[in-house]
Tab-separated table of C-alpha atoms in Angstrom:
chain	number	residue	atom	x	y	z
A	1	ASN	CA	63.719	61.572	139.154
A	2	TYR	CA	61.548	64.112	138.127
A	3	TRP	CA	58.332	61.839	139.868
A	4	LYS	CA	60.764	61.785	142.658
A	5	TYR	CA	61.182	65.105	142.555
A	6	PHE	CA	57.818	66.429	142.163
A	7	ILE	CA	56.328	64.261	145.269
A	8	GLY	CA	59.280	65.973	147.332
A	9	GLN	CA	57.916	69.506	145.898
A	10	GLN	CA	53.932	68.937	146.733
A	11	ARG	CA	55.425	67.922	149.995
A	12	GLY	CA	57.599	70.881	151.245
A	13	LEU	CA	54.837	72.967	149.883
A	14	LYS	CA	52.196	71.042	152.691
A	15	ARG	CA	54.701	71.308	155.505
A	16	LEU	CA	55.441	74.567	154.771
A	17	ARG	CA	51.883	75.630	154.463
A	18	VAL	CA	53.282	77.734	151.199
A	19	PHE	CA	49.814	78.047	150.088
A	20	ASP	CA	48.253	79.831	153.546
A	21	LYS	CA	51.364	81.942	153.638
A	22	LYS	CA	50.986	83.297	149.634
A	23	LYS	CA	47.376	83.798	150.437
A	24	LYS	CA	47.709	86.056	153.597
A	25	GLN	CA	50.438	87.930	151.214
A	26	GLU	CA	47.665	88.144	148.255
A	27	ASP	CA	45.205	88.946	150.579
A	28	GLU	CA	46.859	92.126	152.912
A	29	LEU	CA	48.433	93.102	149.246
A	30	MET	CA	44.731	93.892	147.462
A	31	ALA	CA	43.439	95.672	150.996
A	32	TRP	CA	46.375	97.820	150.639
A	33	VAL	CA	45.884	98.647	147.023
A	34	LYS	CA	41.623	98.625	147.466
A	35	ALA	CA	42.416	101.418	150.093
A	36	ASP	CA	43.062	104.302	148.280
A	37	ALA	CA	41.503	105.133	144.668
A	38	THR	CA	44.679	105.862	142.945
A	39	ARG	CA	46.245	102.237	143.251
A	40	THR	CA	43.084	100.762	142.819
A	41	GLN	CA	43.007	102.311	139.460
A	42	LYS	CA	46.246	101.078	138.948
A	43	TYR	CA	46.589	98.204	140.653
A	44	GLY	CA	42.936	96.776	140.747
A	45	ASP	CA	43.037	94.073	138.159
A	46	ILE	CA	45.778	92.217	139.450
A	47	VAL	CA	43.969	88.685	140.931
A	48	SER	CA	41.322	88.648	137.564
A	49	LEU	CA	43.834	89.015	135.171
A	50	LEU	CA	45.978	86.161	136.742
A	51	GLU	CA	42.642	84.463	137.788
A	52	GLN	CA	41.413	84.411	133.666
A	53	GLY	CA	44.490	83.890	132.197
A	54	TYR	CA	45.355	80.614	134.658
A	55	THR	CA	41.851	79.813	134.400
A	56	GLU	CA	42.128	79.757	130.170
A	57	ARG	CA	45.920	78.443	130.288
A	58	SER	CA	44.524	75.472	132.445
A	59	LYS	CA	42.369	74.531	129.657
A	60	PHE	CA	45.575	73.267	127.527
A	61	GLU	CA	47.998	72.850	129.886
A	62	LYS	CA	47.409	68.976	130.285
A	63	SER	CA	47.422	68.307	126.421
A	64	ALA	CA	50.543	70.574	126.003
A	65	THR	CA	52.224	68.456	128.808
A	66	TYR	CA	51.690	65.203	126.811
A	67	MET	CA	52.901	66.976	123.677
A	68	GLN	CA	56.015	67.911	124.924
A	69	GLU	CA	56.737	65.046	127.938
A	70	ALA	CA	55.253	61.566	125.345
A	71	ALA	CA	54.852	62.758	121.584
A	72	PHE	CA	58.179	64.898	122.049
A	73	GLY	CA	59.502	62.475	123.880
A	74	SER	CA	59.800	60.107	121.440
A	75	GLU	CA	63.340	59.682	119.796
A	76	MET	CA	61.504	59.260	116.355
A	77	VAL	CA	59.220	62.666	116.261
A	78	VAL	CA	63.200	65.021	118.117
A	79	MET	CA	64.517	63.482	114.094
A	80	GLY	CA	62.146	64.234	111.861
A	81	PHE	CA	62.311	67.824	113.327
A	82	ARG	CA	65.631	67.729	112.471
A	83	LEU	CA	64.382	66.782	108.467
A	84	PHE	CA	61.890	69.643	109.019
A	85	GLY	CA	63.896	72.049	107.066
A	86	LEU	CA	64.349	69.510	104.279
A	87	LEU	CA	60.519	68.796	104.110
A	88	ASN	CA	60.306	72.675	103.802
A	89	GLN	CA	62.576	73.042	101.007
A	90	LEU	CA	61.115	70.445	98.924
A	91	ARG	CA	57.749	71.767	99.357
A	92	THR	CA	59.370	75.488	98.583
A	93	ASP	CA	61.870	74.495	95.898
A	94	ALA	CA	62.952	71.262	95.160
A	95	LYS	CA	64.864	72.554	92.119
A	96	ASP	CA	67.037	74.446	94.089
A	97	SER	CA	70.015	71.953	94.022
A	98	GLU	CA	72.097	74.176	96.367
A	99	LYS	CA	69.430	74.453	99.218
A	100	ILE	CA	68.874	70.995	99.061
A	101	ALA	CA	72.232	69.747	99.663
A	102	ALA	CA	72.313	72.118	102.409
A	103	GLN	CA	69.579	71.017	104.167
A	104	VAL	CA	70.731	66.943	103.404
A	105	ALA	CA	73.808	68.171	104.645
A	106	ARG	CA	72.305	68.991	107.730
A	107	ALA	CA	70.032	66.269	107.878
A	108	GLN	CA	73.136	63.749	107.577
A	109	ALA	CA	74.561	66.048	110.668
A	110	ALA	CA	72.183	65.278	113.319
A	111	ALA	CA	71.365	61.984	111.981
A	112	ASP	CA	75.473	60.834	112.311
A	113	GLU	CA	74.770	62.243	116.034
A	114	PHE	CA	71.439	60.412	116.699
A	115	TRP	CA	72.796	57.246	115.871
A	116	LYS	CA	75.221	57.207	118.392
A	117	ASP	CA	73.622	55.925	120.897
A	118	TYR	CA	69.988	55.535	119.509
A	119	ASP	CA	68.101	52.142	119.967
A	120	PRO	CA	65.172	51.913	118.024
A	121	ALA	CA	63.265	48.720	120.017
A	122	THR	CA	62.942	50.821	123.510
A	123	ASP	CA	61.947	54.287	121.355
A	124	GLN	CA	59.380	51.763	119.513
A	125	GLU	CA	57.629	50.412	123.025
A	126	VAL	CA	57.962	54.286	124.167
A	127	THR	CA	56.376	55.839	121.473
A	128	ALA	CA	53.612	53.457	121.353
A	129	ALA	CA	52.879	53.521	126.031
A	130	MET	CA	53.359	56.973	125.320
A	131	PHE	CA	50.898	57.982	122.393
A	132	ARG	CA	48.434	56.087	124.040
A	133	MET	CA	48.481	57.317	127.329
A	134	MET	CA	48.240	60.494	125.447
A	135	HIS	CA	44.789	59.292	123.644
A	136	GLU	CA	43.351	58.073	126.752
A	137	ASP	CA	44.108	60.847	129.158
A	138	VAL	CA	43.809	64.556	126.737
A	139	GLU	CA	40.230	65.694	125.761
A	140	ARG	CA	39.934	64.728	122.568
A	141	ASP	CA	39.785	67.742	120.811
A	142	LEU	CA	42.933	68.348	121.757
A	143	GLN	CA	44.491	65.907	120.287
A	144	PRO	CA	47.059	66.305	117.391
A	145	SER	CA	45.755	64.430	113.881
A	146	VAL	CA	47.772	61.345	114.452
A	147	MET	CA	45.312	59.921	116.463
A	148	ASN	CA	42.648	59.610	113.768
A	149	THR	CA	45.283	57.666	111.202
A	150	ILE	CA	45.787	55.104	114.387
A	151	GLU	CA	41.912	55.228	115.210
A	152	LYS	CA	41.192	54.264	111.484
A	153	LYS	CA	44.418	52.523	109.784
A	154	PHE	CA	45.132	50.607	113.086
A	155	LYS	CA	41.879	50.127	114.817
A	156	GLY	CA	43.058	52.258	117.691
A	157	ASP	CA	45.840	49.407	118.403
A	158	PHE	CA	49.416	51.908	119.111
A	159	ASP	CA	51.142	48.488	119.304
A	160	ALA	CA	50.699	47.601	115.599
A	161	TRP	CA	51.110	51.706	114.691
A	162	ALA	CA	54.363	51.756	116.084
A	163	ALA	CA	55.476	48.444	114.893
A	164	LYS	CA	54.563	49.915	111.543
A	165	LEU	CA	56.118	52.872	111.628
A	166	PHE	CA	59.412	51.757	113.139
A	167	SER	CA	59.714	48.807	110.687
A	168	THR	CA	59.040	51.433	107.331
A	169	SER	CA	60.196	54.791	108.634
A	170	MET	CA	63.267	56.853	107.076
A	171	LEU	CA	63.390	58.021	110.946
A	172	THR	CA	64.207	54.340	112.163
A	173	ASP	CA	66.596	52.935	110.503
A	174	ARG	CA	69.805	54.430	109.300
A	175	THR	CA	70.007	52.584	105.952
A	176	ARG	CA	66.622	53.984	105.169
A	177	LEU	CA	67.815	57.107	105.577
A	178	GLU	CA	70.738	57.733	104.169
A	179	ALA	CA	68.834	56.317	100.946
A	180	PHE	CA	66.139	58.890	100.891
A	181	LEU	CA	69.003	61.366	101.903
A	182	ALA	CA	70.968	60.408	98.572
A	183	LYS	CA	67.962	61.014	96.814
A	184	PRO	CA	65.314	62.887	98.526
A	185	ASN	CA	61.827	63.376	97.192
A	186	LEU	CA	58.464	65.571	98.849
A	187	LYS	CA	56.366	62.541	97.980
A	188	THR	CA	58.712	59.824	99.797
A	189	MET	CA	59.056	62.582	102.613
A	190	GLU	CA	54.977	62.945	103.126
A	191	LYS	CA	54.163	59.237	102.867
A	192	ASP	CA	56.419	58.327	105.424
A	193	LEU	CA	54.864	57.412	108.800
A	194	GLY	CA	57.151	58.830	111.104
A	195	ILE	CA	57.380	62.338	109.350
A	196	GLN	CA	53.397	62.214	109.118
A	197	THR	CA	53.993	61.799	113.009
A	198	MET	CA	56.301	64.307	113.698
A	199	GLU	CA	54.266	67.135	111.127
A	200	SER	CA	51.030	66.571	113.008
A	201	CYS	CA	52.542	66.738	117.118
A	202	LEU	CA	54.291	70.426	115.148
A	203	SER	CA	51.064	71.738	113.750
A	204	HIS	CA	49.162	70.987	116.678
A	205	TYR	CA	51.247	72.568	119.136
A	206	ARG	CA	51.667	75.339	116.779
A	207	GLY	CA	48.181	75.871	115.397
A	208	ILE	CA	46.414	75.067	118.703
A	209	LEU	CA	48.198	74.719	121.963
A	210	GLY	CA	50.965	77.369	121.573
A	211	PRO	CA	48.544	80.102	119.958
A	212	ALA	CA	46.607	79.438	123.093
A	213	LEU	CA	49.187	79.257	126.129
A	214	ASP	CA	50.741	82.307	124.682
A	215	LEU	CA	47.177	84.433	125.306
A	216	ALA	CA	46.846	83.165	128.491
A	217	GLY	CA	49.997	84.575	129.208
A	218	LYS	CA	49.863	87.999	128.061
A	219	ASP	CA	47.210	88.016	131.106
A	220	ILE	CA	49.598	86.312	133.315
A	221	ASP	CA	52.263	88.628	132.418
A	222	LYS	CA	50.429	91.785	132.896
A	223	GLY	CA	48.677	90.315	136.157
A	224	TYR	CA	51.878	89.933	137.172
A	225	ARG	CA	53.704	92.541	136.305
A	226	LEU	CA	51.027	94.804	138.292
A	227	MET	CA	51.791	92.563	141.048
A	228	VAL	CA	55.715	92.623	141.541
A	229	ALA	CA	55.060	96.733	141.291
A	230	ALA	CA	52.656	96.336	144.019
A	231	MET	CA	54.587	94.854	146.151
A	232	ARG	CA	57.081	96.961	145.433
A	233	GLU	CA	55.313	100.183	146.157
A	234	LYS	CA	53.777	98.129	149.524
A	235	ASP	CA	57.451	97.636	150.293
A	236	PRO	CA	60.150	99.952	149.276
A	237	ASN	CA	62.176	99.344	151.655
A	238	LYS	CA	62.178	95.690	151.664
A	239	SER	CA	64.740	93.499	149.676
A	240	TRP	CA	63.040	91.548	147.322
A	241	TYR	CA	64.690	88.194	146.017
A	242	PRO	CA	65.837	89.256	141.795
A	243	ASN	CA	64.531	87.262	139.147
A	244	ALA	CA	68.341	84.653	138.273
A	245	ASN	CA	66.761	83.120	135.139
A	246	SER	CA	69.557	82.893	132.668
A	247	THR	CA	72.298	84.562	134.688
A	248	MET	CA	74.898	82.854	136.494
A	249	ARG	CA	73.625	82.043	139.938
A	250	LEU	CA	75.619	82.362	143.112
A	251	THR	CA	74.243	81.111	146.432
A	252	TYR	CA	76.167	81.511	149.786
A	253	GLY	CA	75.452	79.109	152.809
A	254	THR	CA	76.957	77.217	155.498
A	255	VAL	CA	77.809	73.143	156.211
A	256	GLY	CA	75.329	72.261	158.597
A	257	SER	CA	73.350	69.062	159.962
A	258	TYR	CA	69.334	69.832	160.476
A	259	VAL	CA	66.483	67.899	161.614
A	260	PRO	CA	63.837	66.607	159.457
A	261	ALA	CA	61.270	65.617	161.537
A	262	ASP	CA	60.546	64.962	165.333
A	263	ALA	CA	63.400	62.668	167.022
A	264	MET	CA	65.556	62.200	163.792
A	265	PHE	CA	68.985	63.926	162.712
A	266	TYR	CA	71.179	64.211	160.302
A	267	ALA	CA	74.697	64.689	160.522
A	268	HIS	CA	76.871	67.791	158.412
A	269	ILE	CA	79.112	65.468	156.862
A	270	THR	CA	79.236	61.392	155.452
A	271	THR	CA	82.235	59.052	155.287
A	272	ALA	CA	83.690	56.294	153.917
A	273	ASP	CA	81.950	53.956	156.240
A	274	GLY	CA	78.678	54.723	155.540
A	275	ILE	CA	79.227	53.364	151.684
A	276	LEU	CA	79.877	49.911	153.394
A	277	GLU	CA	77.297	50.443	155.642
A	278	LYS	CA	74.470	51.150	153.486
A	279	GLU	CA	75.826	48.527	150.819
A	280	ASP	CA	73.091	46.215	149.460
A	281	ASN	CA	74.415	43.702	146.402
A	282	THR	CA	70.669	43.165	145.940
A	283	ASN	CA	69.924	47.112	145.345
A	284	ASP	CA	70.971	48.874	142.136
A	285	GLU	CA	71.922	51.907	143.821
A	286	PHE	CA	73.547	50.592	146.855
A	287	ILE	CA	76.723	48.294	144.897
A	288	VAL	CA	79.443	48.553	145.955
A	289	PRO	CA	82.334	47.381	143.372
A	290	ALA	CA	84.571	44.829	144.615
A	291	ARG	CA	87.263	46.674	144.382
A	292	GLN	CA	85.753	49.550	146.020
A	293	HIS	CA	84.469	47.619	148.871
A	294	GLU	CA	88.649	45.994	149.468
A	295	LEU	CA	90.388	49.261	149.072
A	296	LEU	CA	87.248	51.061	151.780
A	297	LYS	CA	88.007	47.882	154.232
A	298	ALA	CA	91.627	48.770	154.449
A	299	ARG	CA	90.792	52.222	155.417
A	300	ASN	CA	94.451	53.824	153.996
A	301	TYR	CA	93.357	56.871	153.108
A	302	GLY	CA	96.355	58.628	153.373
A	303	ARG	CA	96.792	62.377	153.142
A	304	TYR	CA	93.094	62.572	152.480
A	305	ALA	CA	92.071	61.354	155.944
A	306	ASP	CA	90.805	63.836	158.258
A	307	GLU	CA	91.964	63.939	162.141
A	308	ASN	CA	89.880	61.190	162.930
A	309	GLY	CA	91.194	59.170	160.114
A	310	GLU	CA	87.486	59.294	158.734
A	311	LEU	CA	87.347	59.799	154.864
A	312	ILE	CA	84.853	62.757	154.358
A	313	VAL	CA	82.902	61.697	151.313
A	314	GLY	CA	79.808	64.010	151.152
A	315	PHE	CA	78.617	67.748	153.087
A	316	ILE	CA	75.524	69.436	152.716
A	317	SER	CA	74.990	73.174	154.093
A	318	ASN	CA	72.243	75.324	153.500
A	319	ASN	CA	72.885	76.413	150.266
A	320	ASP	CA	69.751	76.690	147.545
A	321	ILE	CA	69.847	74.547	144.428
A	322	THR	CA	68.157	73.695	142.092
A	323	GLY	CA	67.556	72.177	138.652
A	324	GLY	CA	70.613	72.943	136.231
A	325	ASN	CA	72.649	73.127	139.250
A	326	SER	CA	74.589	69.750	139.943
A	327	GLY	CA	78.615	69.932	139.293
A	328	SER	CA	78.546	73.086	140.194
A	329	GLY	CA	81.844	73.556	143.047
A	330	VAL	CA	81.521	74.851	146.058
A	331	PHE	CA	83.878	77.099	147.854
A	332	ASN	CA	84.997	78.245	151.058
A	333	GLY	CA	85.827	81.692	152.874
A	334	ASN	CA	88.684	81.205	151.479
A	335	GLY	CA	87.711	80.707	147.916
A	336	GLU	CA	88.815	77.321	148.217
A	337	LEU	CA	86.628	74.797	145.874
A	338	ILE	CA	86.178	71.692	148.454
A	339	GLY	CA	83.471	70.067	146.856
A	340	ILE	CA	80.762	69.944	143.660
A	341	ALA	CA	77.206	70.035	144.252
A	342	PHE	CA	75.073	67.332	142.604
A	343	ASP	CA	71.156	67.106	144.730
A	344	GLY	CA	69.000	68.634	147.043
A	345	ASN	CA	67.611	66.466	150.049
A	346	TRP	CA	64.276	65.796	150.339
A	347	GLU	CA	63.143	69.003	152.160
A	348	ALA	CA	65.191	71.322	149.582
A	349	MET	CA	62.281	70.035	146.672
A	350	SER	CA	60.026	73.172	147.392
A	351	GLY	CA	63.141	75.414	147.865
A	352	ASP	CA	62.241	76.765	144.157
A	353	ILE	CA	58.875	78.519	145.337
A	354	ALA	CA	59.518	78.711	148.932
A	355	PHE	CA	63.259	78.627	151.068
A	356	GLU	CA	63.973	77.294	154.368
A	357	PRO	CA	67.706	77.646	155.379
A	358	GLU	CA	66.549	75.298	158.617
A	359	LEU	CA	65.627	72.533	156.442
A	360	GLN	CA	66.607	72.655	153.332
A	361	ARG	CA	69.959	71.370	152.692
A	362	THR	CA	72.724	71.215	149.124
A	363	ILE	CA	74.578	67.938	149.131
A	364	SER	CA	77.768	67.953	147.841
A	365	VAL	CA	80.672	66.135	147.305
A	366	ASP	CA	83.801	66.398	149.120
A	367	ILE	CA	86.844	66.706	147.021
A	368	ARG	CA	89.537	68.237	149.561
């Protein structure tokens, strides 16, 4: 999903010539700034601050992304994070039985949740593959110290390392973990390959990547604040989009078709007939269960049929949509619930950066 999202986003940004538009906006803004000495003193560092911040951040961005997506993508590592409080307590004061018991209880609760759907065999394959990829793609001095262990003790064999880790660590076996929690001790934790891996990744992120990104972020934040202030001062009567992050967001729009390219047309609705037309039992995405096929063939839609006897199953509109909006209710002008938004069209993937109402569509299931 994420992979396809970025392909669509890049296509949209190129098609809408977003870079050219943003560059023109930046050039016009800085020309306005430089036309006045007071404005130059106040806003003259906007571009240099942003360039400096993004240049510095780019040095660490790749490593940070691999840490987040690869290292922290290992469920074993994430389970290790949940035991970090117990590890700290054992190091700080292993004799405080009350605090140890509290940390054990937290760890046990986390383990109960973790083991509901954990598949160690799959996680072992994923962990080996992701750490191998990080080792191959990230600069050596920006890799966590666990890579030294893999190189020296396992001769760079990531499969062998993962096999040893998953066959011995308390993080990958419920019986081993519960045996440890019954008698927790620091020595056992510090010798555990899974705990060592988790702590190596966490220390690397906290000690190197996090501070470096934070430092670069200060220049970016300052440059961005100045840029927004300058833009608002330059065009005081313009209505700017507010930053709606971490707020309850509402979007309005109109149901409608669109033309994605020359000689192409997508209607504003889809019907149940389309489910059968697209049926392909050799493709997981287009399998129609036998009972559903039978019911759709019968076309007995009852009160859910429209005036033409069709069953509308989906519709598109020029509402905005972004990650996290799936499942949001769609209401008509009378405040009546008519659908549930669940995706955006291919052209909408660039909507977070550039919104184009003639092309971008929210896809919703019709629940009337």
